[in-house]
Amino acid sequence: MSTEANPLREGMPDERTVKPTAFVIFGASGDLTRRKLLPAVYNLASSRLLPGSFALVGVARRPKPDFADEMREAVSKYSRRKPLDEATWSDLGKGIRYVQGDFNDPATYARLAEDLGRLEKERGTQNRVFYLSVAPTEVPAIVKGLCDAKLVVPHSLDADAPYQRVVVEKPFGEDLASARALNRELLACLDERQIYRIDHYLGKETVQNLLVFRFGNTIFEPLWSRQHVSQVQITVAEEIGIEGRGKFYDKVGITRDIVQNHALQILTMMAMEPPSSWDADAVRDEKVKVLRALRPIRGREVLDRTVRAQYAAGAVRGDRVSGYREEPDVDPRSMTETFVAMSLRLDSFRWGGVPFYLRSGKRLAKRCAEVALHFKPLPHRLFRDAAGSTDEPNVLVVRIQPDEGIALRFATKVPGGSMAMRNVAMDFRYGTAFGSSTPEAYERLILDAMRGDATLFTRADEVEAQWGFIDPILNGWREHEAPMASYESGSWGPREADKLLVAGDTWRRP
Ligand code: BG6
């Protein structure tokens, strides 16, 4: 069923007004542009969500005389809508330009200014979004180049003045010190309201739905606390390995690549207090409070509250795969983790005493991102003697991906003359309810950047609070030579992760 034809959507306005915009991608020759950004822009065009006047300019060092053709090919391959609609592409293609140049060279910005000026005359695209899909070390030079060339001017409070916004891809720095330095450099010439730090998990429908589920219903929120919840498990598992990104990955590891951003974002949405409004700062204030309530894991505590590991050879979906240290461009003695598990605590009235178990890994048994709330056991087991009776708790699982949905496990009576019980699941599936063509995270985020809505982007203090929690763990591992466990590819991670659990708890098998 197409989303457009979905009866559950009837009466819901889908149109958003976006001002005429030039969308400029720095790092346009990279993988993200091909796989995610261009397909997202094309899908926005297909959904008629782009402004009538729109232009796209790629900037990168490599010469790309056939940029528009390459992008057409990428969209045909990676777009969620297939086949490519020629009319939509032809409209979009007319506004595509490419500027070749070094990010440190003022001449690059002069050429970009000329192109943008021409586009503005031809297409009326006086507003600009600069999307920096580059390494964090390249961001300061680009922002300086943009500001020196007056392509970005100070933020105006006049809502009718043309806008310039800068979207910064992750990773945002590589530790707290570099993230702070990056924030300082950005804020030296931009206003926080012009900066959009991306974490694409926030663009995922199901991550946003965590807030609708919690704060758009009356029945769940009263259960959402230490009074009723005994433990929370957050899993971000991937089947894929490092996909030829050895050079990058071996310097980064899963804690910086996934936990510092995606997993902590899921945690904040899951644990935050209700904001007073759906306003960027109201929402982000509450998220920052969660990050600040995270009990730090420092020094030797890393040995008891975290486990790091690397994948060894194994089989994923029947295919033999090699171990991490055998991957191309990975140091054969590498101490970079591809799996991490942590036992976290939130020092707050709502969550005091509830273990938050978090794990993330590459080459695990199944691709799966989810949050599972385990509810407290019954105070008295009335049906202890019934056939099939167990002391398994009620569990509420929010499936972020794949198979997006929400399931509640509870006990029922098995029909028949005797008292027999079985656990069943009440299961809501996005795919069935709303059709399968859910917009991709990047579609929502690009649209929001053009609309000036920063709710789903990370604020400066937020990203610093994330690093503030992660830094001591990375330092603790180094200083205390934390062991590097190993797990078979295609498994659910190392056995050592079990030692993090409170007696009686077990890791879920999603
Ligand atoms: C990226 C990481 O941010 O997220 C990748 O750099 C990871 O290593 C990817 O594979 C996962 O994103 P998704 O949307 O496929 O879950």
mmCIF file of N, CA, C and O in Angstrom, residues 433-489:
data_model
loop_
_atom_site.group_PDB
_atom_site.id
_atom_site.type_symbol
_atom_site.label_atom_id
_atom_site.label_comp_id
_atom_site.label_asym_id
_atom_site.label_seq_id
_atom_site.Cartn_x
_atom_site.Cartn_y
_atom_site.Cartn_z
ATOM 1 N N ALA A 433 0.038 -0.833 9.341
ATOM 2 C CA ALA A 433 -0.918 0.240 9.607
ATOM 3 C C ALA A 433 -0.799 1.401 8.629
ATOM 4 O O ALA A 433 -1.793 1.966 8.201
ATOM 5 N N PHE A 434 0.430 1.745 8.273
ATOM 6 C CA PHE A 434 0.612 2.972 7.479
ATOM 7 C C PHE A 434 1.205 2.724 6.095
ATOM 8 O O PHE A 434 1.566 3.672 5.415
ATOM 9 N N GLY A 435 1.387 1.493 5.677
ATOM 10 C CA GLY A 435 2.032 1.258 4.387
ATOM 11 C C GLY A 435 3.528 1.229 4.595
ATOM 12 O O GLY A 435 4.037 1.692 5.607
ATOM 13 N N SER A 436 4.246 0.690 3.613
ATOM 14 C CA SER A 436 5.658 0.426 3.870
ATOM 15 C C SER A 436 6.590 1.546 3.418
ATOM 16 O O SER A 436 7.753 1.542 3.710
ATOM 17 N N SER A 437 6.051 2.539 2.703
ATOM 18 C CA SER A 437 6.959 3.521 2.143
ATOM 19 C C SER A 437 7.226 4.671 3.115
ATOM 20 O O SER A 437 6.934 5.828 2.849
ATOM 21 N N THR A 438 7.762 4.331 4.296
ATOM 22 C CA THR A 438 8.033 5.339 5.312
ATOM 23 C C THR A 438 9.178 6.232 4.851
ATOM 24 O O THR A 438 10.185 5.734 4.363
ATOM 25 N N PRO A 439 9.064 7.542 5.036
ATOM 26 C CA PRO A 439 10.177 8.416 4.644
ATOM 27 C C PRO A 439 11.452 8.052 5.389
ATOM 28 O O PRO A 439 11.415 7.630 6.540
ATOM 29 N N GLU A 440 12.563 8.234 4.716
ATOM 30 C CA GLU A 440 13.853 7.961 5.341
ATOM 31 C C GLU A 440 14.215 9.108 6.272
ATOM 32 O O GLU A 440 13.798 10.256 6.052
ATOM 33 N N ALA A 441 15.062 8.788 7.271
ATOM 34 C CA ALA A 441 15.448 9.784 8.271
ATOM 35 C C ALA A 441 15.960 11.075 7.624
ATOM 36 O O ALA A 441 15.605 12.179 8.035
ATOM 37 N N TYR A 442 16.786 10.935 6.582
ATOM 38 C CA TYR A 442 17.385 12.127 5.985
ATOM 39 C C TYR A 442 16.341 13.022 5.312
ATOM 40 O O TYR A 442 16.533 14.227 5.215
ATOM 41 N N GLU A 443 15.256 12.452 4.854
ATOM 42 C CA GLU A 443 14.208 13.280 4.246
ATOM 43 C C GLU A 443 13.661 14.256 5.278
ATOM 44 O O GLU A 443 13.556 15.458 5.054
ATOM 45 N N ARG A 444 13.315 13.714 6.436
ATOM 46 C CA ARG A 444 12.748 14.546 7.484
ATOM 47 C C ARG A 444 13.745 15.621 7.932
ATOM 48 O O ARG A 444 13.397 16.787 8.123
ATOM 49 N N LEU A 445 15.008 15.213 8.074
ATOM 50 C CA LEU A 445 15.985 16.147 8.634
ATOM 51 C C LEU A 445 16.330 17.257 7.642
ATOM 52 O O LEU A 445 16.482 18.417 8.016
ATOM 53 N N ILE A 446 16.441 16.905 6.367
ATOM 54 C CA ILE A 446 16.726 17.937 5.363
ATOM 55 C C ILE A 446 15.559 18.920 5.294
ATOM 56 O O ILE A 446 15.737 20.137 5.243
ATOM 57 N N LEU A 447 14.359 18.370 5.331
ATOM 58 C CA LEU A 447 13.164 19.224 5.309
ATOM 59 C C LEU A 447 13.140 20.155 6.525
ATOM 60 O O LEU A 447 12.898 21.359 6.402
ATOM 61 N N ASP A 448 13.420 19.596 7.694
ATOM 62 C CA ASP A 448 13.407 20.408 8.915
ATOM 63 C C ASP A 448 14.470 21.501 8.868
ATOM 64 O O ASP A 448 14.234 22.619 9.335
ATOM 65 N N ALA A 449 15.652 21.180 8.316
ATOM 66 C CA ALA A 449 16.707 22.207 8.228
ATOM 67 C C ALA A 449 16.214 23.349 7.332
ATOM 68 O O ALA A 449 16.445 24.516 7.616
ATOM 69 N N MET A 450 15.506 23.012 6.253
ATOM 70 C CA MET A 450 15.001 24.062 5.360
ATOM 71 C C MET A 450 13.869 24.844 6.019
ATOM 72 O O MET A 450 13.676 26.020 5.744
ATOM 73 N N ARG A 451 13.113 24.166 6.877
ATOM 74 C CA ARG A 451 11.998 24.850 7.534
ATOM 75 C C ARG A 451 12.427 25.607 8.781
ATOM 76 O O ARG A 451 11.647 26.314 9.391
ATOM 77 N N GLY A 452 13.686 25.375 9.212
ATOM 78 C CA GLY A 452 14.173 26.082 10.395
ATOM 79 C C GLY A 452 13.693 25.454 11.686
ATOM 80 O O GLY A 452 13.579 26.130 12.704
ATOM 81 N N ASP A 453 13.431 24.161 11.666
ATOM 82 C CA ASP A 453 13.011 23.481 12.889
ATOM 83 C C ASP A 453 14.157 22.604 13.405
ATOM 84 O O ASP A 453 14.501 21.583 12.807
ATOM 85 N N ALA A 454 14.754 23.024 14.521
ATOM 86 C CA ALA A 454 15.950 22.334 15.025
ATOM 87 C C ALA A 454 15.628 21.291 16.100
ATOM 88 O O ALA A 454 16.535 20.755 16.733
ATOM 89 N N THR A 455 14.341 20.983 16.288
ATOM 90 C CA THR A 455 13.959 20.057 17.367
ATOM 91 C C THR A 455 14.695 18.730 17.247
ATOM 92 O O THR A 455 15.090 18.138 18.248
ATOM 93 N N LEU A 456 14.864 18.243 16.021
ATOM 94 C CA LEU A 456 15.468 16.917 15.842
ATOM 95 C C LEU A 456 16.970 17.019 15.539
ATOM 96 O O LEU A 456 17.550 16.133 14.926
ATOM 97 N N PHE A 457 17.578 18.110 15.953
ATOM 98 C CA PHE A 457 19.027 18.261 15.808
ATOM 99 C C PHE A 457 19.634 18.468 17.196
ATOM 100 O O PHE A 457 18.936 18.886 18.123
ATOM 101 N N THR A 458 20.930 18.176 17.280
ATOM 102 C CA THR A 458 21.573 18.194 18.598
ATOM 103 C C THR A 458 22.154 19.586 18.899
ATOM 104 O O THR A 458 22.861 20.142 18.068
ATOM 105 N N ARG A 459 21.861 20.075 20.099
ATOM 106 C CA ARG A 459 22.347 21.404 20.467
ATOM 107 C C ARG A 459 23.785 21.316 20.986
ATOM 108 O O ARG A 459 24.230 20.235 21.378
ATOM 109 N N ALA A 460 24.483 22.447 21.044
ATOM 110 C CA ALA A 460 25.895 22.447 21.471
ATOM 111 C C ALA A 460 26.063 21.788 22.844
ATOM 112 O O ALA A 460 26.907 20.898 23.021
ATOM 113 N N ASP A 461 25.250 22.194 23.829
ATOM 114 C CA ASP A 461 25.432 21.638 25.169
ATOM 115 C C ASP A 461 25.089 20.146 25.208
ATOM 116 O O ASP A 461 25.652 19.387 25.995
ATOM 117 N N GLU A 462 24.204 19.739 24.316
ATOM 118 C CA GLU A 462 23.780 18.333 24.278
ATOM 119 C C GLU A 462 24.928 17.445 23.785
ATOM 120 O O GLU A 462 25.261 16.421 24.389
ATOM 121 N N VAL A 463 25.536 17.874 22.686
ATOM 122 C CA VAL A 463 26.614 17.059 22.128
ATOM 123 C C VAL A 463 27.794 17.035 23.101
ATOM 124 O O VAL A 463 28.471 16.009 23.269
ATOM 125 N N GLU A 464 27.991 18.128 23.819
ATOM 126 C CA GLU A 464 29.083 18.138 24.795
ATOM 127 C C GLU A 464 28.751 17.220 25.985
ATOM 128 O O GLU A 464 29.621 16.536 26.506
ATOM 129 N N ALA A 465 27.480 17.210 26.386
ATOM 130 C CA ALA A 465 27.091 16.313 27.487
ATOM 131 C C ALA A 465 27.260 14.849 27.064
ATOM 132 O O ALA A 465 27.649 13.987 27.866
ATOM 133 N N GLN A 466 27.000 14.544 25.789
ATOM 134 C CA GLN A 466 27.188 13.172 25.304
ATOM 135 C C GLN A 466 28.665 12.779 25.408
ATOM 136 O O GLN A 466 29.014 11.719 25.927
ATOM 137 N N TRP A 467 29.515 13.661 24.919
ATOM 138 C CA TRP A 467 30.955 13.354 25.018
ATOM 139 C C TRP A 467 31.411 13.332 26.473
ATOM 140 O O TRP A 467 32.289 12.551 26.848
ATOM 141 N N GLY A 468 30.811 14.186 27.295
ATOM 142 C CA GLY A 468 31.182 14.238 28.708
ATOM 143 C C GLY A 468 30.937 12.899 29.387
ATOM 144 O O GLY A 468 31.625 12.523 30.336
ATOM 145 N N PHE A 469 29.962 12.157 28.903
ATOM 146 C CA PHE A 469 29.706 10.834 29.467
ATOM 147 C C PHE A 469 30.638 9.778 28.852
ATOM 148 O O PHE A 469 31.116 8.874 29.538
ATOM 149 N N ILE A 470 30.901 9.908 27.562
ATOM 150 C CA ILE A 470 31.683 8.887 26.844
ATOM 151 C C ILE A 470 33.192 8.988 27.128
ATOM 152 O O ILE A 470 33.887 7.973 27.278
ATOM 153 N N ASP A 471 33.707 10.199 27.220
ATOM 154 C CA ASP A 471 35.158 10.396 27.404
ATOM 155 C C ASP A 471 35.745 9.568 28.555
ATOM 156 O O ASP A 471 36.733 8.866 28.359
ATOM 157 N N PRO A 472 35.162 9.647 29.767
ATOM 158 C CA PRO A 472 35.766 8.896 30.882
ATOM 159 C C PRO A 472 35.781 7.392 30.623
ATOM 160 O O PRO A 472 36.676 6.681 31.108
ATOM 161 N N ILE A 473 34.830 6.896 29.844
ATOM 162 C CA ILE A 473 34.823 5.453 29.559
ATOM 163 C C ILE A 473 36.005 5.119 28.652
ATOM 164 O O ILE A 473 36.775 4.182 28.915
ATOM 165 N N LEU A 474 36.180 5.913 27.605
ATOM 166 C CA LEU A 474 37.292 5.648 26.686
ATOM 167 C C LEU A 474 38.625 5.791 27.426
ATOM 168 O O LEU A 474 39.545 4.981 27.248
ATOM 169 N N ASN A 475 38.716 6.807 28.301
ATOM 170 C CA ASN A 475 39.957 6.990 29.062
ATOM 171 C C ASN A 475 40.179 5.838 30.031
ATOM 172 O O ASN A 475 41.292 5.332 30.178
ATOM 173 N N GLY A 476 39.085 5.420 30.697
ATOM 174 C CA GLY A 476 39.182 4.321 31.670
ATOM 175 C C GLY A 476 39.673 3.051 30.997
ATOM 176 O O GLY A 476 40.505 2.315 31.548
ATOM 177 N N TRP A 477 39.181 2.765 29.806
ATOM 178 C CA TRP A 477 39.630 1.563 29.090
ATOM 179 C C TRP A 477 41.131 1.612 28.858
ATOM 180 O O TRP A 477 41.838 0.626 29.041
ATOM 181 N N ARG A 478 41.583 2.807 28.442
ATOM 182 C CA ARG A 478 43.018 2.942 28.131
ATOM 183 C C ARG A 478 43.848 2.835 29.404
ATOM 184 O O ARG A 478 44.772 2.034 29.495
ATOM 185 N N GLU A 479 43.456 3.612 30.412
ATOM 186 C CA GLU A 479 44.281 3.676 31.621
ATOM 187 C C GLU A 479 44.317 2.357 32.368
ATOM 188 O O GLU A 479 45.312 2.006 32.979
ATOM 189 N N HIS A 480 43.214 1.631 32.354
ATOM 190 C CA HIS A 480 43.155 0.394 33.144
ATOM 191 C C HIS A 480 43.246 -0.841 32.270
ATOM 192 O O HIS A 480 42.927 -1.946 32.705
ATOM 193 N N GLU A 481 43.705 -0.634 31.041
ATOM 194 C CA GLU A 481 43.900 -1.736 30.097
ATOM 195 C C GLU A 481 42.738 -2.722 30.148
ATOM 196 O O GLU A 481 42.920 -3.920 30.391
ATOM 197 N N ALA A 482 41.556 -2.194 29.959
ATOM 198 C CA ALA A 482 40.344 -3.029 29.996
ATOM 199 C C ALA A 482 40.492 -4.149 28.966
ATOM 200 O O ALA A 482 40.973 -3.902 27.856
ATOM 201 N N PRO A 483 40.092 -5.362 29.331
ATOM 202 C CA PRO A 483 40.229 -6.460 28.372
ATOM 203 C C PRO A 483 39.379 -6.230 27.128
ATOM 204 O O PRO A 483 38.338 -5.565 27.194
ATOM 205 N N MET A 484 39.841 -6.774 26.016
ATOM 206 C CA MET A 484 39.066 -6.726 24.769
ATOM 207 C C MET A 484 38.515 -8.140 24.582
ATOM 208 O O MET A 484 39.264 -9.059 24.248
ATOM 209 N N ALA A 485 37.217 -8.315 24.830
ATOM 210 C CA ALA A 485 36.625 -9.646 24.666
ATOM 211 C C ALA A 485 36.433 -9.923 23.170
ATOM 212 O O ALA A 485 36.634 -9.038 22.330
ATOM 213 N N SER A 486 36.046 -11.154 22.880
ATOM 214 C CA SER A 486 35.863 -11.524 21.479
ATOM 215 C C SER A 486 34.514 -12.230 21.346
ATOM 216 O O SER A 486 34.048 -12.867 22.287
ATOM 217 N N TYR A 487 33.861 -12.053 20.209
ATOM 218 C CA TYR A 487 32.596 -12.766 19.980
ATOM 219 C C TYR A 487 32.562 -13.250 18.548
ATOM 220 O O TYR A 487 33.134 -12.630 17.645
ATOM 221 N N GLU A 488 31.894 -14.362 18.385
ATOM 222 C CA GLU A 488 31.794 -14.941 17.058
ATOM 223 C C GLU A 488 30.870 -14.070 16.198
ATOM 224 O O GLU A 488 29.785 -13.660 16.669
ATOM 225 N N SER A 489 31.255 -13.780 14.978
ATOM 226 C CA SER A 489 30.365 -13.041 14.084
ATOM 227 C C SER A 489 29.066 -13.819 13.939
ATOM 228 O O SER A 489 29.083 -15.042 13.785
#
